[in-house]
mmCIF file of C-alpha atoms in Angstrom:
data_model
loop_
_atom_site.group_PDB
_atom_site.id
_atom_site.type_symbol
_atom_site.label_atom_id
_atom_site.label_comp_id
_atom_site.label_asym_id
_atom_site.label_seq_id
_atom_site.Cartn_x
_atom_site.Cartn_y
_atom_site.Cartn_z
ATOM 1 C CA UNK A 10 11.649 1.647 21.288
ATOM 2 C CA UNK A 11 8.603 3.194 19.691
ATOM 3 C CA UNK A 12 8.436 6.397 17.664
ATOM 4 C CA UNK A 13 5.885 7.875 20.093
ATOM 5 C CA UNK A 14 5.820 7.742 23.875
ATOM 6 C CA UNK A 15 2.334 9.114 24.564
ATOM 7 C CA UNK A 16 -1.038 9.364 22.880
ATOM 8 C CA UNK A 17 -0.661 13.133 22.585
ATOM 9 C CA UNK A 18 2.638 12.616 20.719
ATOM 10 C CA UNK A 19 0.763 10.771 17.987
ATOM 11 C CA UNK A 20 -2.127 13.230 17.844
ATOM 12 C CA UNK A 21 0.217 16.232 17.704
ATOM 13 C CA UNK A 22 2.802 14.593 15.471
ATOM 14 C CA UNK A 23 3.934 15.932 12.104
ATOM 15 C CA UNK A 24 4.459 12.813 10.018
ATOM 16 C CA UNK A 25 6.148 14.730 7.198
ATOM 17 C CA UNK A 26 8.718 16.125 9.636
ATOM 18 C CA UNK A 27 9.413 12.659 11.048
ATOM 19 C CA UNK A 28 9.947 11.215 7.566
ATOM 20 C CA UNK A 29 12.153 14.124 6.492
ATOM 21 C CA UNK A 30 14.531 13.377 9.375
ATOM 22 C CA UNK A 31 14.542 9.626 8.780
ATOM 23 C CA UNK A 32 17.387 7.821 7.009
ATOM 24 C CA UNK A 33 14.978 5.076 5.920
ATOM 25 C CA UNK A 34 11.510 6.672 5.495
ATOM 26 C CA UNK A 35 9.888 3.390 4.421
ATOM 27 C CA UNK A 36 11.039 1.637 7.583
ATOM 28 C CA UNK A 37 10.074 4.566 9.801
ATOM 29 C CA UNK A 38 6.555 4.862 8.353
ATOM 30 C CA UNK A 39 5.992 1.155 9.027
ATOM 31 C CA UNK A 40 7.051 1.668 12.652
ATOM 32 C CA UNK A 41 4.814 4.742 12.963
ATOM 33 C CA UNK A 42 1.799 2.843 11.625
ATOM 34 C CA UNK A 43 2.501 -0.124 13.916
ATOM 35 C CA UNK A 44 2.673 2.101 16.994
ATOM 36 C CA UNK A 45 -0.488 3.942 15.981
ATOM 37 C CA UNK A 46 -2.329 0.652 15.539
ATOM 38 C CA UNK A 47 -1.079 -0.597 18.924
ATOM 39 C CA UNK A 48 -2.136 2.647 20.593
ATOM 40 C CA UNK A 49 -5.539 2.486 18.914
ATOM 41 C CA UNK A 50 -6.034 -1.013 20.337
ATOM 42 C CA UNK A 51 -5.131 0.273 23.799
ATOM 43 C CA UNK A 52 -7.498 3.249 23.562
ATOM 44 C CA UNK A 53 -10.357 1.050 22.395
ATOM 45 C CA UNK A 54 -9.608 -1.404 25.189
ATOM 46 C CA UNK A 55 -9.727 1.457 27.670
ATOM 47 C CA UNK A 56 -13.039 2.618 26.175
ATOM 48 C CA UNK A 57 -14.456 -0.897 26.461
ATOM 49 C CA UNK A 58 -13.478 -0.990 30.151
ATOM 50 C CA UNK A 59 -15.097 2.416 30.726
ATOM 51 C CA UNK A 60 -18.313 1.200 29.115
ATOM 52 C CA UNK A 61 -18.326 -1.956 31.255
ATOM 53 C CA UNK A 62 -17.656 0.074 34.436
ATOM 54 C CA UNK A 63 -20.395 2.519 33.453
ATOM 55 C CA UNK A 64 -22.934 -0.268 33.110
ATOM 56 C CA UNK A 65 -21.864 -1.761 36.459
ATOM 57 C CA UNK A 66 -22.288 1.595 38.231
ATOM 58 C CA UNK A 67 -25.693 2.117 36.605
ATOM 59 C CA UNK A 68 -26.838 -1.312 37.926
ATOM 60 C CA UNK A 69 -25.599 -0.471 41.410
ATOM 61 C CA UNK A 70 -27.368 2.901 41.286
ATOM 62 C CA UNK A 71 -30.632 1.216 40.420
ATOM 63 C CA UNK A 72 -30.221 -1.087 43.438
ATOM 64 C CA UNK A 73 -29.473 1.878 45.683
ATOM 65 C CA UNK A 74 -32.490 3.778 44.383
ATOM 66 C CA UNK A 75 -34.633 0.742 45.208
ATOM 67 C CA UNK A 76 -33.030 0.486 48.659
ATOM 68 C CA UNK A 77 -33.839 4.149 49.383
ATOM 69 C CA UNK A 78 -37.448 3.575 48.382
ATOM 70 C CA UNK A 79 -37.600 0.500 50.612
ATOM 71 C CA UNK A 80 -36.213 2.341 53.668
ATOM 72 C CA UNK A 81 -38.665 5.157 53.088
ATOM 73 C CA UNK A 82 -41.568 2.692 53.060
ATOM 74 C CA UNK A 83 -40.252 1.121 56.240
ATOM 75 C CA UNK A 84 -40.095 4.543 57.886
ATOM 76 C CA UNK A 85 -43.680 5.242 56.860
ATOM 77 C CA UNK A 86 -44.790 1.876 58.238
ATOM 78 C CA UNK A 87 -43.015 2.535 61.573
ATOM 79 C CA UNK A 88 -44.691 5.955 61.843
ATOM 80 C CA UNK A 89 -48.074 4.404 61.147
ATOM 81 C CA UNK A 90 -47.463 1.980 64.018
ATOM 82 C CA UNK A 91 -46.386 4.763 66.370
ATOM 83 C CA UNK A 92 -42.743 3.676 66.315
ATOM 84 C CA UNK A 93 -40.962 6.911 65.669
ATOM 85 C CA UNK A 94 -37.723 5.376 66.865
ATOM 86 C CA UNK A 95 -37.878 2.736 64.131
ATOM 87 C CA UNK A 96 -38.890 5.342 61.586
ATOM 88 C CA UNK A 97 -35.868 7.442 62.547
ATOM 89 C CA UNK A 98 -33.572 4.424 62.174
ATOM 90 C CA UNK A 99 -35.050 3.670 58.746
ATOM 91 C CA UNK A 100 -34.472 7.253 57.619
ATOM 92 C CA UNK A 101 -30.846 7.075 58.829
ATOM 93 C CA UNK A 102 -30.297 3.951 56.667
ATOM 94 C CA UNK A 103 -31.944 5.703 53.763
ATOM 95 C CA UNK A 104 -29.519 8.639 54.188
ATOM 96 C CA UNK A 105 -26.559 6.236 54.114
ATOM 97 C CA UNK A 106 -27.834 4.648 50.917
ATOM 98 C CA UNK A 107 -28.406 8.110 49.406
ATOM 99 C CA UNK A 108 -24.807 9.062 50.258
ATOM 100 C CA UNK A 109 -23.507 5.921 48.531
ATOM 101 C CA UNK A 110 -25.691 6.704 45.527
ATOM 102 C CA UNK A 111 -24.265 10.248 45.346
ATOM 103 C CA UNK A 112 -20.711 8.876 45.246
ATOM 104 C CA UNK A 113 -21.674 6.390 42.535
ATOM 105 C CA UNK A 114 -23.359 9.164 40.544
ATOM 106 C CA UNK A 115 -20.126 11.167 40.671
ATOM 107 C CA UNK A 116 -18.209 8.093 39.550
ATOM 108 C CA UNK A 117 -20.688 7.620 36.703
ATOM 109 C CA UNK A 118 -20.104 11.197 35.560
ATOM 110 C CA UNK A 119 -16.323 10.651 35.583
ATOM 111 C CA UNK A 120 -16.725 7.460 33.566
ATOM 112 C CA UNK A 121 -18.896 9.291 31.041
ATOM 113 C CA UNK A 122 -16.227 11.992 30.662
ATOM 114 C CA UNK A 123 -13.517 9.357 30.235
ATOM 115 C CA UNK A 124 -15.585 7.574 27.610
ATOM 116 C CA UNK A 125 -16.088 10.845 25.713
ATOM 117 C CA UNK A 126 -12.329 11.465 25.754
ATOM 118 C CA UNK A 127 -11.716 7.920 24.539
ATOM 119 C CA UNK A 128 -14.115 8.429 21.656
ATOM 120 C CA UNK A 129 -12.348 11.668 20.702
ATOM 121 C CA UNK A 130 -8.963 9.947 20.938
ATOM 122 C CA UNK A 131 -10.154 7.131 18.670
ATOM 123 C CA UNK A 132 -11.351 9.637 16.058
ATOM 124 C CA UNK A 133 -8.022 11.522 16.168
ATOM 125 C CA UNK A 134 -5.979 8.320 16.080
ATOM 126 C CA UNK A 135 -7.899 6.952 13.122
ATOM 127 C CA UNK A 136 -7.350 10.235 11.237
ATOM 128 C CA UNK A 137 -3.602 10.077 11.927
ATOM 129 C CA UNK A 138 -3.541 6.423 10.947
ATOM 130 C CA UNK A 139 -5.194 7.206 7.613
ATOM 131 C CA UNK A 140 -2.627 9.935 7.040
ATOM 132 C CA UNK A 141 0.247 7.569 7.838
ATOM 133 C CA UNK A 142 -1.129 4.834 5.569
ATOM 134 C CA UNK A 143 -1.495 7.341 2.723
ATOM 135 C CA UNK A 144 2.138 8.375 3.257
ATOM 136 C CA UNK A 145 3.172 4.731 3.210
ATOM 137 C CA UNK A 146 1.429 4.175 -0.131
ATOM 138 C CA UNK A 147 3.117 7.286 -1.560
ATOM 139 C CA UNK A 148 6.550 6.239 -0.287
ATOM 140 C CA UNK A 149 6.163 2.723 -1.662
ATOM 141 C CA UNK A 150 5.116 4.072 -5.072
ATOM 142 C CA UNK A 151 8.078 6.467 -5.146
ATOM 143 C CA UNK A 152 10.442 3.712 -4.047
ATOM 144 C CA UNK A 153 9.143 1.399 -6.781
ATOM 145 C CA UNK A 154 9.562 4.109 -9.426
ATOM 146 C CA UNK A 155 13.040 5.043 -8.211
ATOM 147 C CA UNK A 156 14.144 1.391 -8.148
ATOM 148 C CA UNK A 157 12.927 0.920 -11.715
ATOM 149 C CA UNK A 158 14.827 4.021 -12.817
ATOM 150 C CA UNK A 159 17.991 2.769 -11.122
ATOM 151 C CA UNK A 160 17.701 -0.582 -12.911
ATOM 152 C CA UNK A 161 17.227 1.148 -16.259
ATOM 153 C CA UNK A 162 20.184 3.459 -15.700
ATOM 154 C CA UNK A 163 22.376 0.581 -14.571
ATOM 155 C CA UNK A 164 21.541 -1.232 -17.795
ATOM 156 C CA UNK A 165 22.198 1.883 -19.862
ATOM 157 C CA UNK A 166 25.544 2.547 -18.231
ATOM 158 C CA UNK A 167 26.589 -1.058 -17.840
ATOM 159 C CA UNK A 168 30.315 -1.472 -18.602
ATOM 160 C CA UNK A 169 29.686 -4.437 -20.876
ATOM 161 C CA UNK A 170 27.428 -2.383 -23.123
ATOM 162 C CA UNK A 171 30.030 0.358 -23.284
ATOM 163 C CA UNK A 172 32.696 -2.214 -24.156
ATOM 164 C CA UNK A 173 30.540 -3.479 -27.023
ATOM 165 C CA UNK A 174 30.134 0.030 -28.406
ATOM 166 C CA UNK A 175 33.872 0.585 -28.056
ATOM 167 C CA UNK A 176 34.481 -2.545 -30.136
ATOM 168 C CA UNK A 177 32.021 -1.284 -32.759
ATOM 169 C CA UNK A 178 33.950 1.967 -32.897
ATOM 170 C CA UNK A 179 37.193 0.083 -33.396
ATOM 171 C CA UNK A 180 35.673 -1.931 -36.276
ATOM 172 C CA UNK A 181 34.376 1.263 -37.873
ATOM 173 C CA UNK A 182 37.777 2.847 -37.555
ATOM 174 C CA UNK A 183 39.441 -0.189 -39.150
ATOM 175 C CA UNK A 184 36.975 -0.142 -42.071
ATOM 176 C CA UNK A 185 37.609 3.564 -42.516
ATOM 177 C CA UNK A 186 41.343 2.870 -42.819
ATOM 178 C CA UNK A 187 40.794 0.073 -45.394
ATOM 179 C CA UNK A 188 38.432 2.226 -47.463
ATOM 180 C CA UNK A 189 40.881 5.097 -47.271
ATOM 181 C CA UNK A 190 43.684 2.858 -48.508
ATOM 182 C CA UNK A 191 41.529 1.736 -51.474
ATOM 183 C CA UNK A 192 40.674 5.311 -52.339
ATOM 184 C CA UNK A 193 44.294 6.338 -51.991
ATOM 185 C CA UNK A 194 45.333 3.695 -54.542
ATOM 186 C CA UNK A 195 43.030 5.310 -57.125
ATOM 187 C CA UNK A 196 44.332 8.796 -56.496
ATOM 188 C CA UNK A 197 46.090 10.333 -59.528
ATOM 189 C CA UNK A 198 45.025 7.557 -61.906
ATOM 190 C CA UNK A 199 43.439 8.571 -65.255
ATOM 191 C CA UNK A 200 42.572 6.457 -68.281
ATOM 192 C CA UNK A 201 44.856 6.682 -71.298
ATOM 193 C CA UNK A 202 43.504 7.389 -74.763
ATOM 194 C CA UNK A 203 44.042 3.765 -75.733
ATOM 195 C CA UNK A 204 42.134 2.563 -72.644
ATOM 196 C CA UNK A 205 39.227 4.838 -73.422
ATOM 197 C CA UNK A 206 39.050 3.640 -77.074
ATOM 198 C CA UNK A 207 39.348 0.009 -75.975
ATOM 199 C CA UNK A 208 36.447 0.613 -73.640
ATOM 200 C CA UNK A 209 34.366 1.939 -76.501
ATOM 201 C CA UNK A 210 35.250 -1.071 -78.638
ATOM 202 C CA UNK A 211 34.293 -3.407 -75.827
ATOM 203 C CA UNK A 212 30.935 -1.637 -75.562
ATOM 204 C CA UNK A 213 30.373 -2.112 -79.320
ATOM 205 C CA UNK A 214 31.174 -5.812 -79.107
ATOM 206 C CA UNK A 215 28.704 -6.255 -76.244
ATOM 207 C CA UNK A 216 25.980 -4.399 -78.176
ATOM 208 C CA UNK A 217 26.557 -6.603 -81.261
ATOM 209 C CA UNK A 218 26.420 -9.778 -79.170
ATOM 210 C CA UNK A 219 23.194 -8.579 -77.541
ATOM 211 C CA UNK A 220 21.546 -7.913 -80.924
ATOM 212 C CA UNK A 221 22.582 -11.355 -82.180
ATOM 213 C CA UNK A 222 21.009 -13.049 -79.159
ATOM 214 C CA UNK A 223 17.797 -11.100 -79.686
ATOM 215 C CA UNK A 224 17.665 -12.136 -83.379
ATOM 216 C CA UNK A 225 18.271 -15.755 -82.490
ATOM 217 C CA UNK A 226 15.525 -15.734 -79.882
ATOM 218 C CA UNK A 227 13.098 -14.114 -82.350
ATOM 219 C CA UNK A 228 13.890 -16.692 -85.078
ATOM 220 C CA UNK A 229 13.300 -19.598 -82.696
ATOM 221 C CA UNK A 230 9.923 -18.235 -81.731
ATOM 222 C CA UNK A 231 8.824 -17.954 -85.374
ATOM 223 C CA UNK A 232 9.868 -21.552 -86.105
ATOM 224 C CA UNK A 233 7.778 -22.833 -83.213
ATOM 225 C CA UNK A 234 4.686 -21.052 -84.543
ATOM 226 C CA UNK A 235 5.105 -22.420 -88.117
ATOM 227 C CA UNK A 236 5.687 -26.090 -87.179
ATOM 228 C CA UNK A 237 2.023 -27.036 -86.342
ATOM 229 C CA UNK A 238 0.761 -25.734 -89.698
ATOM 230 C CA UNK A 239 3.068 -28.030 -91.736
ATOM 231 C CA UNK A 240 1.954 -31.058 -89.719
ATOM 232 C CA UNK A 241 -1.697 -30.361 -90.454
ATOM 233 C CA UNK A 242 -1.027 -30.153 -94.236
ATOM 234 C CA UNK A 243 0.624 -33.602 -94.397
ATOM 235 C CA UNK A 244 -2.534 -35.225 -93.038
#
């Protein structure tokens, strides 16, 4: 069953109100557009028929106008021949043709009015159709945006991601406990006097060893520089 039942329903419709009441606006707007397009085809078909009928009536009127002129000529000929009886008969036929022409002229006027209404209906329908198509584009854009947001939020609040973060928290908590245990083992410990002196002695030994290595490296460098000179003297 269509959204609209008559042409006036479409022309007078409030598309926003229809969509506000709809459970599935995207589906409803497609149905609205389809019915508008179908109705537009019907109105244009009706207009085409009116145009064809109008042309047919105009052709018939031309024939009747010619027939009236012919009967009038025949009446004039009969009068010229002294046959008033024939002239009277010709005028009676002309009157009949004129009466038929009057009816056709009235029909032509009605067809012209119908065609004008059809043209107005087409203009109104096309305006409503443009409105509906614009609404469809807006709804589709909003639906696309909303769907993308839903996908993003589903990913953000996915249970698997939360489980991973929970596991990270557990690892952090375990590391905190291990570090706390290490710090707790050092609590209350201070170096004795002997340990401090031994540390100083160890520092002195390291300094002496460092100086010895520097002296050795410096001596080796000097020997390398002097060796070429002695070789040149022997020659």
